[in-house]
Amino acid sequence: MELDRKSGVPYYIQLKEQIRRRITQGIWPAGTKLPPERELAKSIAVSRNTVSQAYKELEGEGVLSSARGKGTFVEDTALIMQQESRKEKVLRIVDLAMEEAVGLGFSIDDFVSFVHVRGMEKKDQLSRMKVAYLVSNPEQLADVNWNLGPGVNLFPLLLSELQESPRAQECISGMDMAITGVSRLAEVKILLGKQHIPILGISLQPRLDTIVRIAKLSIGREFALVCESNQYAEKIKLALRQAGLYPAFRTLIQPNETNLREVLPQCGAVILAPRLRFRVEKVLPENMECIEFHFEPDAGSLNLLRGALLELKGEKF
Amino acid sequence: MELDRKSGVPYYIQLKEQIRRRITQGIWPAGTKLPPERELAKSIAVSRNTVSQAYKELEGEGVLSSARGKGTFVEDTALIMQQESRKEKVLRIVDLAMEEAVGLGFSIDDFVSFVHVRGMEKKDQLSRMKVAYLVSNPEQLADVNWNLGPGVNLFPLLLSELQESPRAQECISGMDMAITGVSRLAEVKILLGKQHIPILGISLQPRLDTIVRIAKLSIGREFALVCESNQYAEKIKLALRQAGLYPAFRTLIQPNETNLREVLPQCGAVILAPRLRFRVEKVLPENMECIEFHFEPDAGSLNLLRGALLELKGEKF
DNA sequence: CTTTTTGGCCCAGTTGACTAGTCCAATTAC
DNA sequence: GTAATTGGACTAGTCAACTGGGCCAAAAAG
């Protein structure tokens, strides 16, 4: 593996590309152990931190996984293949645009600068968009840490509140878009019929890491399932069944110290609705696994949403 | 005029855009005096240097002109209109590419980063291209300060040398491309017939500022025209005639101190071939205007050349 | 002429990206 | 158990871009 020292491309970016290439070319299949950071750093004569940054970003993209003391491993080749093919598509268009720009007499620097400025403008515009997220359970109000792109403002609202309070209705009219789970879509469309804002249905799925952790623990153990509402508990159970998991449950709605102290010691692990951790923490027995159950939109829904936002922006400005 | 302080776009870029807009919208027609740097800086609450940078870059692009003590003025609205329409074309493609990328699940930051890296790669590749520039007059060897984009390496070569020396022939074979004036194109194609490198004809025109300076001085004055070869002197005269200028000349080939001392005092101004200034300087009478005559490829030729280089690069890598 | 206006120029401070060095903690090997 | 390996986290230095202030010189105004 070698770096181009004169190209001006940051070393860690070059490294990422080379690692990507080795994976896509099948030289490093899934599960391969990558060279340790120190070793690779020494072999290409850069700081370990440079290697570390490359590894870490690829880890963040789901391509690699690192564990202290063990090493860094190729995680998911299918994912990176897919990413690469998408990236290739984008790069083809970028090349096209670049040649067009050069043909029109701009330099490559000009072009990059155009894109840079244009990108900042778009981000700026996006960050001014306000999106209402209509949910039916109070637990969902807190579970909105999705990556919509930098600074799209997501305002969670309870459907029941919306039905009762005219204040909430007013609040909606200031938004640029409303989203909700597909199962509630029809209902929401009727409710917001008079307001002329676009409504988008998104489908939620449990976060993969959540499912994996539960799967690892679900052999011969009983779980405590702690929620604020029965509906949410049912939602979680349904999601687990759909993932092929049928663990034994003790369901605890509206937890307080008394019933927590009673139930928890009888269980092998705890599954929590989001933001309930602090209520359970003091009562939690030593060494007991405690899993917050998060939902997130699937990739398709996210793309749909992102695209819709960009289009909206186009109309707005 | 107002700036967006939160957008992250550098102030001087925002300023440039706003000034551009005022010009394209006809609010500031050609000849308009812009607010002095201090005044504008105060009114939008930034440092004068920020305004200065915006003005200066626009001056570099030929849109504005500044003069100490006088002010900054709108130079050429036609130019900027043309620039803007070209830029719009590019931006349309950029937007398209951006939406494609976002639709494929990338963030805008990802996209900008792709373009950034891709741009650096392309520049890097371009900077490794070697282009031979075949000229017929020794004066042209020195007149190659065109902006081909950062770091394209241009190697001027005399045609007569190429015909005689096999060393020069070898040199050519290491190049990626050869260019020459359109009038010599056929000749060069035969000469390099065996070498399999692309040959491009470009058309040269005198630099606009050179012509303008001569036009200003050409009323009732006789010029001294100092060159190294008769051909080049004729080239210059022809170019001037084509620009509608018919000044009186005293032509001086292969200047030395003696004939310079004899001829110069009888003239109102001097026109020099490139790089002859140092030979004339000591003999030059006080206050006599001295103009270096430069040729450059016209915009169309430059674009053709740039495009050809980008294409070549595509094949090479 | 002197004073005012105006751009040219240089230097300082801030910020962020990049690279590099060091110590710490988890894991493995013995 | 101990020692070696390995990634995590933190700090420091470098560099370029951006912004800001001060001084100078050319032009204009009086």
JSON list of C-alpha atoms (C1' of nucleotides) in Angstrom, two decimals, chain D residues 1-23:
[
{"chain": "D", "resi": 1, "resn": "DG", "atom": "C1'", "xyz": [-0.93, -14.16, 37.17]},
{"chain": "D", "resi": 2, "resn": "DT", "atom": "C1'", "xyz": [2.33, -10.97, 33.65]},
{"chain": "D", "resi": 3, "resn": "DA", "atom": "C1'", "xyz": [3.67, -9.07, 29.29]},
{"chain": "D", "resi": 4, "resn": "DA", "atom": "C1'", "xyz": [2.60, -7.93, 24.67]},
{"chain": "D", "resi": 5, "resn": "DT", "atom": "C1'", "xyz": [-0.68, -6.39, 21.37]},
{"chain": "D", "resi": 6, "resn": "DT", "atom": "C1'", "xyz": [-4.15, -3.35, 19.97]},
{"chain": "D", "resi": 7, "resn": "DG", "atom": "C1'", "xyz": [-7.55, 0.37, 19.55]},
{"chain": "D", "resi": 8, "resn": "DG", "atom": "C1'", "xyz": [-9.40, 4.69, 22.25]},
{"chain": "D", "resi": 9, "resn": "DA", "atom": "C1'", "xyz": [-8.69, 9.23, 23.64]},
{"chain": "D", "resi": 10, "resn": "DC", "atom": "C1'", "xyz": [-6.26, 13.25, 24.30]},
{"chain": "D", "resi": 11, "resn": "DT", "atom": "C1'", "xyz": [-2.90, 16.97, 23.26]},
{"chain": "D", "resi": 12, "resn": "DA", "atom": "C1'", "xyz": [0.28, 19.52, 20.25]},
{"chain": "D", "resi": 13, "resn": "DG", "atom": "C1'", "xyz": [2.15, 21.33, 16.04]},
{"chain": "D", "resi": 14, "resn": "DT", "atom": "C1'", "xyz": [1.53, 22.81, 11.13]},
{"chain": "D", "resi": 15, "resn": "DC", "atom": "C1'", "xyz": [-0.74, 24.96, 7.55]},
{"chain": "D", "resi": 16, "resn": "DA", "atom": "C1'", "xyz": [-4.12, 27.36, 4.90]},
{"chain": "D", "resi": 17, "resn": "DA", "atom": "C1'", "xyz": [-8.34, 30.14, 4.68]},
{"chain": "D", "resi": 18, "resn": "DC", "atom": "C1'", "xyz": [-10.77, 33.83, 6.55]},
{"chain": "D", "resi": 19, "resn": "DT", "atom": "C1'", "xyz": [-11.28, 38.08, 8.96]},
{"chain": "D", "resi": 20, "resn": "DG", "atom": "C1'", "xyz": [-9.71, 42.28, 10.99]},
{"chain": "D", "resi": 21, "resn": "DG", "atom": "C1'", "xyz": [-6.80, 46.54, 11.78]},
{"chain": "D", "resi": 22, "resn": "DG", "atom": "C1'", "xyz": [-3.11, 49.75, 10.59]},
{"chain": "D", "resi": 23, "resn": "DC", "atom": "C1'", "xyz": [0.05, 52.18, 7.51]}
]
